[in-house]
Amino acid sequence: MIFRRIQLAAFALLIAPLTAFAQTPGPQPIPAAAPEAAPLDTPYVPGALQLTVDLTDVGRRIIQVDEVIPVEPGPLTLFYPKWIPGYHTPGGPISKLAGLVITGKKNAPIAWLRDPIDVFAFHVTVPDGVKELHVAFQYLQPIRASEGRLSASDSIIDLEWNTVVLYPAGHFARDIQIVPTLRLPSADWHFASALDVKKTDGAVVHFAQTTLNTFIDSPLFAGLHYKRLDLSPDAGDPVFLNLFGDSDANIALTPEQIQLHKNLAAQAQKLYASHHYAHYDFLYLISDKVGGVGTEHHQSSEDGSPANYFMDWQGSVVYRDLLAHEYTHSWNGKFRRPADLWTPDFNVVPMQGSLLWVYEGMTQYWGYVLSARAGLRSASDTRDFIANVAAGFDASPGRNWRPLIDTGAQPVISQRAPVSWVSWQRPEDYYTEGLLIWLDADTKIRELSGGKKSLDDFVRGFLGKDSPSVITETYTFDDIVAALNAVQPYDWAGFLHTRVYDIQPKTPVDGITRGGYKLAYTDTAPAWRTVYEKSAPAISFAYSLGFVIATDGTIGNVYWDSLAFKAGIMPDMHLLAVNDRAFSMAALREEILAAEKTKDPIRLTLKRDDMVHTISIDYHDGLRYPHFERVGTTPARLDDILEPKK
Ligand SMILES: [Zn+2]
């Protein structure tokens, strides 16, 4: 160590005359600003926030916010919510806040200073004698899709309250009280939310006082075309489906469709034997004008499907696990939440995703299973959908480098923006791989217990405890292991650790095998896919050539290491021709099938920027639609799982 230092000193002396200008020490960082103190679990003493949100300028997507915040004199930080539960990312839409004006007594302006590091924080000094701040700003909703999800049209608004509130730093969100008032665009507009209403006065809605925590967790949909259906399995379990359409025709349900949604609430009640809400409201927009959504809340969910969802019922089967997924989150995610994902406020403590394979993965599993048990999706279609999940892993080599646990960091890494090479980056596989892990666990419990126990028993204990408490209870990896062991003793720690933390290149099919099936491929599309693909914006050829392609010929996802990838094809190329035929989905399918017989290469003419490329792919295995084949020697446990509960 000393020797080395002398050597370096000698070297420095030697070159000193030549580099005298480089001898300054170089720039040094300024002292770091003190971070905002962690919030305390103490009431916000000055009083309840009074919030008024005005939607009358919906036509221009401008929301006016006026807020009265009781305060004490001295320094104060106001936060715009940054970590929004359900998003798992610091993505509060701060860029859309504008026009901030803070005033004190007699409208005297009070200067605010945005924190130079935490841009979600505004610092003010409350003058002596000022007991409340008047805070006004606009929330400017996206007008173009490039600015973010379109959350409003001229006839529907999806209002997430976190976008229209500033709150004082220093306290848990449950310790801050708020009294919200909403002005709808006109008295013709309907609204729905899990919030309790005190009174309605024309277009003005006065909500009951609540905590900031419950407020932000209870978004509101408003719209001109509205229908409310009662799905309650019984009087003690009130569940409502609030539908908002681009038109009345979009939300005209047949009696059969209504019954299927009632079945969902009934099957959830049978599964969880509990609930953690005073009443539950599905907020469901059926629209091509407002962006699709699926965001969970404790007593409601924001859901969205295309405008023809109910009208083209056969074609909408791919969307039909959405409500079951978001509803399950009331138990798994909102009532029970990973300890490192729960935060006391929306700004100071970051969220961590180490258990998203439970939060989202198990919810994905029950979303599929409950949809099947309710009849929203048939058991056969559900098996196809699970086969697609497994086939997706067969075609995606990302598991060669990235353990599942690492995908839990992705919402923070990419803020949920799309990535270029999905099959290699595997950004959010905690959903689908999580699904297969929980199928694996379910069939394992069934096998070990000789069919006496199942994952139903696990969730009844783990998610159904303390019903009907709405107070979130957190859990750790060890709590999951202990609860599984209470149902069926096994090395669950090893089972889960291997699947979550280790590199697992092999497609995780153990649950499928133990469920009595094996993954196979066929040239014949299942009926649901044929109907779906008639109006689908893009179609997957993942398991044949190795890409997804839009109806206009634009290549979407290209599977890493697939034949298309090896031939140099990349996303955003435009397919002009297949062999000697101009591109159409029908032509592409027919030429793939023809190559199975002729054994000729498939010639693709692709355009990228101003260059045209002709690429030949030697592929002769047909269309390869994934599906399950029954393996007769194993009990059909997967069929038992998908059976409605009596
Ligand atoms: Zn989810």
CSV table of N, CA and C in Angstrom, one decimal, residues 221 227 229-231 239-244 251 253 257-269 271-272 277 280-286 292-306 309-310 313 316-332 334 360 362-372 374-377:
chain,number,residue,atom,x,y,z
A,221,PHE,N,-65.6,7.6,-11.0
A,221,PHE,CA,-65.9,7.7,-12.4
A,221,PHE,C,-67.2,8.5,-12.5
A,227,LYS,N,-75.0,2.9,-15.9
A,227,LYS,CA,-75.9,1.9,-15.4
A,227,LYS,C,-75.3,1.3,-14.1
A,229,LEU,N,-75.6,-2.0,-11.5
A,229,LEU,CA,-76.2,-3.3,-11.3
A,229,LEU,C,-75.7,-3.8,-9.9
A,230,ASP,N,-76.7,-4.5,-9.2
A,230,ASP,CA,-76.4,-5.1,-7.9
A,230,ASP,C,-76.0,-6.5,-8.1
A,231,LEU,N,-74.7,-6.8,-7.7
A,231,LEU,CA,-74.2,-8.2,-7.8
A,231,LEU,C,-74.1,-8.9,-6.5
A,239,VAL,N,-72.1,-5.7,-3.3
A,239,VAL,CA,-71.2,-5.6,-4.5
A,239,VAL,C,-72.0,-5.0,-5.6
A,240,PHE,N,-71.4,-3.9,-6.2
A,240,PHE,CA,-72.1,-3.2,-7.3
A,240,PHE,C,-71.2,-3.1,-8.6
A,241,LEU,N,-71.9,-3.2,-9.7
A,241,LEU,CA,-71.2,-3.0,-11.0
A,241,LEU,C,-71.6,-1.7,-11.6
A,242,ASN,N,-70.7,-0.7,-11.6
A,242,ASN,CA,-71.1,0.6,-12.2
A,242,ASN,C,-70.5,0.7,-13.6
A,243,LEU,N,-71.4,0.8,-14.6
A,243,LEU,CA,-70.9,0.8,-16.0
A,243,LEU,C,-71.1,2.2,-16.6
A,244,PHE,N,-70.0,2.6,-17.2
A,244,PHE,CA,-70.0,3.9,-17.9
A,244,PHE,C,-69.6,3.6,-19.4
A,251,ILE,N,-73.5,-0.3,-22.8
A,251,ILE,CA,-73.7,-0.9,-21.5
A,251,ILE,C,-75.0,-1.6,-21.3
A,253,LEU,N,-76.6,-4.8,-21.1
A,253,LEU,CA,-76.2,-6.2,-20.9
A,253,LEU,C,-77.4,-7.1,-21.0
A,257,GLN,N,-75.4,-12.1,-19.3
A,257,GLN,CA,-74.2,-11.4,-19.0
A,257,GLN,C,-74.3,-10.9,-17.5
A,258,ILE,N,-75.5,-10.4,-17.1
A,258,ILE,CA,-75.7,-9.9,-15.7
A,258,ILE,C,-75.4,-11.1,-14.8
A,259,GLN,N,-76.0,-12.3,-15.1
A,259,GLN,CA,-75.9,-13.4,-14.3
A,259,GLN,C,-74.4,-13.9,-14.1
A,260,LEU,N,-73.6,-13.8,-15.2
A,260,LEU,CA,-72.2,-14.2,-15.1
A,260,LEU,C,-71.5,-13.3,-14.1
A,261,HIS,N,-71.8,-12.0,-14.1
A,261,HIS,CA,-71.1,-11.1,-13.2
A,261,HIS,C,-71.6,-11.3,-11.7
A,262,LYS,N,-72.9,-11.7,-11.6
A,262,LYS,CA,-73.3,-12.1,-10.2
A,262,LYS,C,-72.6,-13.3,-9.7
A,263,ASN,N,-72.4,-14.3,-10.7
A,263,ASN,CA,-71.7,-15.5,-10.3
A,263,ASN,C,-70.3,-15.2,-9.8
A,264,LEU,N,-69.6,-14.1,-10.4
A,264,LEU,CA,-68.3,-13.8,-10.0
A,264,LEU,C,-68.3,-13.4,-8.5
A,265,ALA,N,-69.2,-12.5,-8.1
A,265,ALA,CA,-69.3,-12.1,-6.7
A,265,ALA,C,-69.6,-13.3,-5.8
A,266,ALA,N,-70.5,-14.2,-6.3
A,266,ALA,CA,-70.8,-15.4,-5.5
A,266,ALA,C,-69.7,-16.3,-5.3
A,267,GLN,N,-68.9,-16.6,-6.4
A,267,GLN,CA,-67.8,-17.5,-6.4
A,267,GLN,C,-66.7,-16.9,-5.5
A,268,ALA,N,-66.5,-15.6,-5.6
A,268,ALA,CA,-65.4,-14.9,-4.7
A,268,ALA,C,-65.8,-15.1,-3.2
A,269,GLN,N,-67.1,-15.0,-2.9
A,269,GLN,CA,-67.5,-15.1,-1.6
A,269,GLN,C,-67.3,-16.6,-1.1
A,271,LEU,N,-65.0,-18.6,-2.3
A,271,LEU,CA,-63.6,-18.9,-2.2
A,271,LEU,C,-63.0,-18.2,-0.9
A,272,TYR,N,-63.2,-16.9,-0.7
A,272,TYR,CA,-62.6,-16.2,0.3
A,272,TYR,C,-63.3,-16.3,1.7
A,277,TYR,N,-64.5,-4.9,2.9
A,277,TYR,CA,-65.1,-3.7,2.4
A,277,TYR,C,-66.5,-3.5,3.1
A,280,TYR,N,-68.6,-2.9,-2.1
A,280,TYR,CA,-67.6,-2.9,-3.2
A,280,TYR,C,-68.2,-2.4,-4.4
A,281,ASP,N,-67.5,-1.5,-5.1
A,281,ASP,CA,-68.0,-0.9,-6.4
A,281,ASP,C,-67.0,-1.1,-7.5
A,282,PHE,N,-67.4,-2.0,-8.5
A,282,PHE,CA,-66.6,-2.0,-9.7
A,282,PHE,C,-66.9,-0.7,-10.5
A,283,LEU,N,-65.9,0.0,-10.9
A,283,LEU,CA,-66.1,1.2,-11.7
A,283,LEU,C,-65.6,0.8,-13.1
A,284,TYR,N,-66.5,0.6,-14.0
A,284,TYR,CA,-66.1,-0.1,-15.3
A,284,TYR,C,-66.5,0.8,-16.4
A,285,LEU,N,-65.5,1.3,-17.2
A,285,LEU,CA,-65.7,2.1,-18.3
A,285,LEU,C,-65.6,1.2,-19.6
A,286,ILE,N,-66.6,1.3,-20.4
A,286,ILE,CA,-66.7,0.5,-21.7
A,286,ILE,C,-66.6,1.5,-22.8
A,292,GLY,N,-57.9,2.2,-21.6
A,292,GLY,CA,-58.2,1.0,-20.8
A,292,GLY,C,-57.5,1.1,-19.5
A,293,VAL,N,-58.0,0.4,-18.5
A,293,VAL,CA,-57.4,0.6,-17.1
A,293,VAL,C,-57.8,-0.7,-16.3
A,294,GLY,N,-57.0,-1.0,-15.3
A,294,GLY,CA,-57.2,-2.0,-14.4
A,294,GLY,C,-56.4,-1.7,-13.1
A,295,THR,N,-57.0,-1.0,-12.2
A,295,THR,CA,-56.3,-0.6,-11.0
A,295,THR,C,-57.1,-0.9,-9.8
A,296,GLU,N,-56.5,-1.6,-8.9
A,296,GLU,CA,-57.2,-2.1,-7.7
A,296,GLU,C,-57.3,-1.1,-6.6
A,297,HIS,N,-58.4,-1.2,-5.9
A,297,HIS,CA,-58.5,-0.4,-4.7
A,297,HIS,C,-59.2,-1.3,-3.6
A,298,HIS,N,-59.2,-0.8,-2.4
A,298,HIS,CA,-59.7,-1.7,-1.3
A,298,HIS,C,-61.2,-2.0,-1.4
A,299,GLN,N,-62.0,-0.9,-1.8
A,299,GLN,CA,-63.4,-1.1,-1.8
A,299,GLN,C,-64.0,-0.8,-3.2
A,300,SER,N,-63.1,-0.7,-4.2
A,300,SER,CA,-63.5,-0.5,-5.6
A,300,SER,C,-62.4,-0.9,-6.5
A,301,SER,N,-62.6,-0.8,-7.8
A,301,SER,CA,-61.5,-0.9,-8.8
A,301,SER,C,-61.9,-0.1,-10.0
A,302,GLU,N,-60.8,0.4,-10.7
A,302,GLU,CA,-61.0,1.1,-11.9
A,302,GLU,C,-60.7,0.1,-13.0
A,303,ASP,N,-61.8,-0.2,-13.8
A,303,ASP,CA,-61.7,-1.2,-14.9
A,303,ASP,C,-62.1,-0.6,-16.2
A,304,GLY,N,-61.5,-1.1,-17.3
A,304,GLY,CA,-61.8,-0.5,-18.6
A,304,GLY,C,-61.7,-1.6,-19.7
A,305,SER,N,-62.6,-1.6,-20.6
A,305,SER,CA,-62.6,-2.5,-21.7
A,305,SER,C,-63.1,-1.8,-23.0
A,306,PRO,N,-62.8,-2.3,-24.2
A,306,PRO,CA,-63.3,-1.6,-25.4
A,306,PRO,C,-64.8,-1.5,-25.5
A,309,TYR,N,-67.2,-4.4,-25.8
A,309,TYR,CA,-67.0,-5.5,-24.9
A,309,TYR,C,-68.3,-6.4,-24.7
A,310,PHE,N,-69.4,-5.8,-24.4
A,310,PHE,CA,-70.6,-6.6,-24.2
A,310,PHE,C,-71.3,-6.9,-25.5
A,313,TRP,N,-69.6,-10.2,-27.4
A,313,TRP,CA,-69.3,-11.0,-26.3
A,313,TRP,C,-68.3,-12.1,-26.6
A,316,SER,N,-64.8,-10.9,-27.0
A,316,SER,CA,-64.2,-10.2,-25.8
A,316,SER,C,-63.6,-11.1,-24.7
A,317,VAL,N,-63.5,-12.4,-25.1
A,317,VAL,CA,-63.2,-13.4,-24.1
A,317,VAL,C,-61.8,-13.1,-23.4
A,318,VAL,N,-60.9,-12.4,-24.2
A,318,VAL,CA,-59.6,-12.2,-23.7
A,318,VAL,C,-59.6,-11.2,-22.5
A,319,TYR,N,-60.6,-10.4,-22.4
A,319,TYR,CA,-60.7,-9.3,-21.4
A,319,TYR,C,-61.4,-9.8,-20.1
A,320,ARG,N,-61.9,-11.1,-20.2
A,320,ARG,CA,-62.9,-11.4,-19.2
A,320,ARG,C,-62.4,-11.9,-17.8
A,321,ASP,N,-61.1,-11.8,-17.6
A,321,ASP,CA,-60.5,-12.1,-16.3
A,321,ASP,C,-60.3,-10.8,-15.6
A,322,LEU,N,-60.5,-9.6,-16.2
A,322,LEU,CA,-60.1,-8.3,-15.6
A,322,LEU,C,-60.8,-8.1,-14.3
A,323,LEU,N,-62.2,-8.2,-14.3
A,323,LEU,CA,-62.9,-7.9,-13.0
A,323,LEU,C,-62.5,-8.9,-11.9
A,324,ALA,N,-62.3,-10.2,-12.2
A,324,ALA,CA,-62.0,-11.2,-11.2
A,324,ALA,C,-60.6,-10.8,-10.6
A,325,HIS,N,-59.7,-10.3,-11.5
A,325,HIS,CA,-58.3,-10.0,-11.1
A,325,HIS,C,-58.4,-8.8,-10.1
A,326,GLU,N,-59.1,-7.7,-10.5
A,326,GLU,CA,-59.1,-6.5,-9.7
A,326,GLU,C,-59.9,-6.7,-8.4
A,327,TYR,N,-61.0,-7.5,-8.5
A,327,TYR,CA,-61.8,-7.8,-7.3
A,327,TYR,C,-60.9,-8.6,-6.3
A,328,THR,N,-60.2,-9.6,-6.8
A,328,THR,CA,-59.3,-10.4,-5.9
A,328,THR,C,-58.3,-9.5,-5.1
A,329,HIS,N,-57.9,-8.4,-5.8
A,329,HIS,CA,-57.0,-7.5,-5.1
A,329,HIS,C,-57.5,-6.9,-3.8
A,330,SER,N,-58.9,-6.8,-3.7
A,330,SER,CA,-59.4,-6.3,-2.4
A,330,SER,C,-58.9,-7.1,-1.3
A,331,TRP,N,-58.7,-8.5,-1.5
A,331,TRP,CA,-58.2,-9.3,-0.5
A,331,TRP,C,-56.6,-9.4,-0.6
A,332,ASN,N,-56.2,-9.7,-1.8
A,332,ASN,CA,-54.7,-9.9,-2.0
A,332,ASN,C,-54.1,-8.6,-2.6
A,334,LYS,N,-54.7,-5.3,-1.2
A,334,LYS,CA,-55.2,-4.2,-0.5
A,334,LYS,C,-55.3,-4.5,1.0
A,360,GLU,N,-49.3,-9.6,-7.3
A,360,GLU,CA,-49.8,-9.7,-8.7
A,360,GLU,C,-49.9,-11.1,-9.2
A,362,MET,N,-50.3,-14.1,-7.6
A,362,MET,CA,-51.4,-14.9,-7.1
A,362,MET,C,-52.7,-14.3,-7.6
A,363,THR,N,-52.8,-13.0,-7.7
A,363,THR,CA,-54.0,-12.3,-8.2
A,363,THR,C,-54.3,-12.7,-9.6
A,364,GLN,N,-53.2,-12.8,-10.4
A,364,GLN,CA,-53.4,-13.3,-11.8
A,364,GLN,C,-54.0,-14.7,-11.8
A,365,TYR,N,-53.5,-15.5,-10.9
A,365,TYR,CA,-54.0,-16.9,-10.8
A,365,TYR,C,-55.5,-17.0,-10.5
A,366,TRP,N,-55.8,-16.2,-9.4
A,366,TRP,CA,-57.2,-16.3,-9.0
A,366,TRP,C,-58.1,-15.5,-10.0
A,367,GLY,N,-57.6,-14.6,-10.7
A,367,GLY,CA,-58.3,-13.9,-11.8
A,367,GLY,C,-58.7,-14.9,-12.8
A,368,TYR,N,-57.8,-15.8,-13.2
A,368,TYR,CA,-58.1,-16.8,-14.2
A,368,TYR,C,-59.1,-17.8,-13.6
A,369,VAL,N,-58.8,-18.3,-12.4
A,369,VAL,CA,-59.6,-19.4,-11.8
A,369,VAL,C,-61.0,-18.9,-11.5
A,370,LEU,N,-61.2,-17.7,-10.9
A,370,LEU,CA,-62.5,-17.2,-10.6
A,370,LEU,C,-63.3,-16.9,-11.8
A,371,SER,N,-62.7,-16.4,-12.9
A,371,SER,CA,-63.4,-16.2,-14.1
A,371,SER,C,-64.0,-17.5,-14.6
A,372,ALA,N,-63.2,-18.6,-14.5
A,372,ALA,CA,-63.7,-19.9,-15.0
A,372,ALA,C,-64.8,-20.4,-14.0
A,374,ALA,N,-66.9,-18.7,-12.4
A,374,ALA,CA,-68.1,-17.8,-12.5
A,374,ALA,C,-68.7,-18.1,-13.9
A,375,GLY,N,-68.0,-18.7,-14.8
A,375,GLY,CA,-68.5,-19.0,-16.2
A,375,GLY,C,-68.2,-17.8,-17.1
A,376,LEU,N,-67.5,-16.8,-16.6
A,376,LEU,CA,-67.2,-15.7,-17.5
A,376,LEU,C,-66.3,-16.2,-18.7
A,377,ARG,N,-65.5,-17.2,-18.4
A,377,ARG,CA,-64.6,-17.8,-19.4
A,377,ARG,C,-64.8,-19.3,-19.1
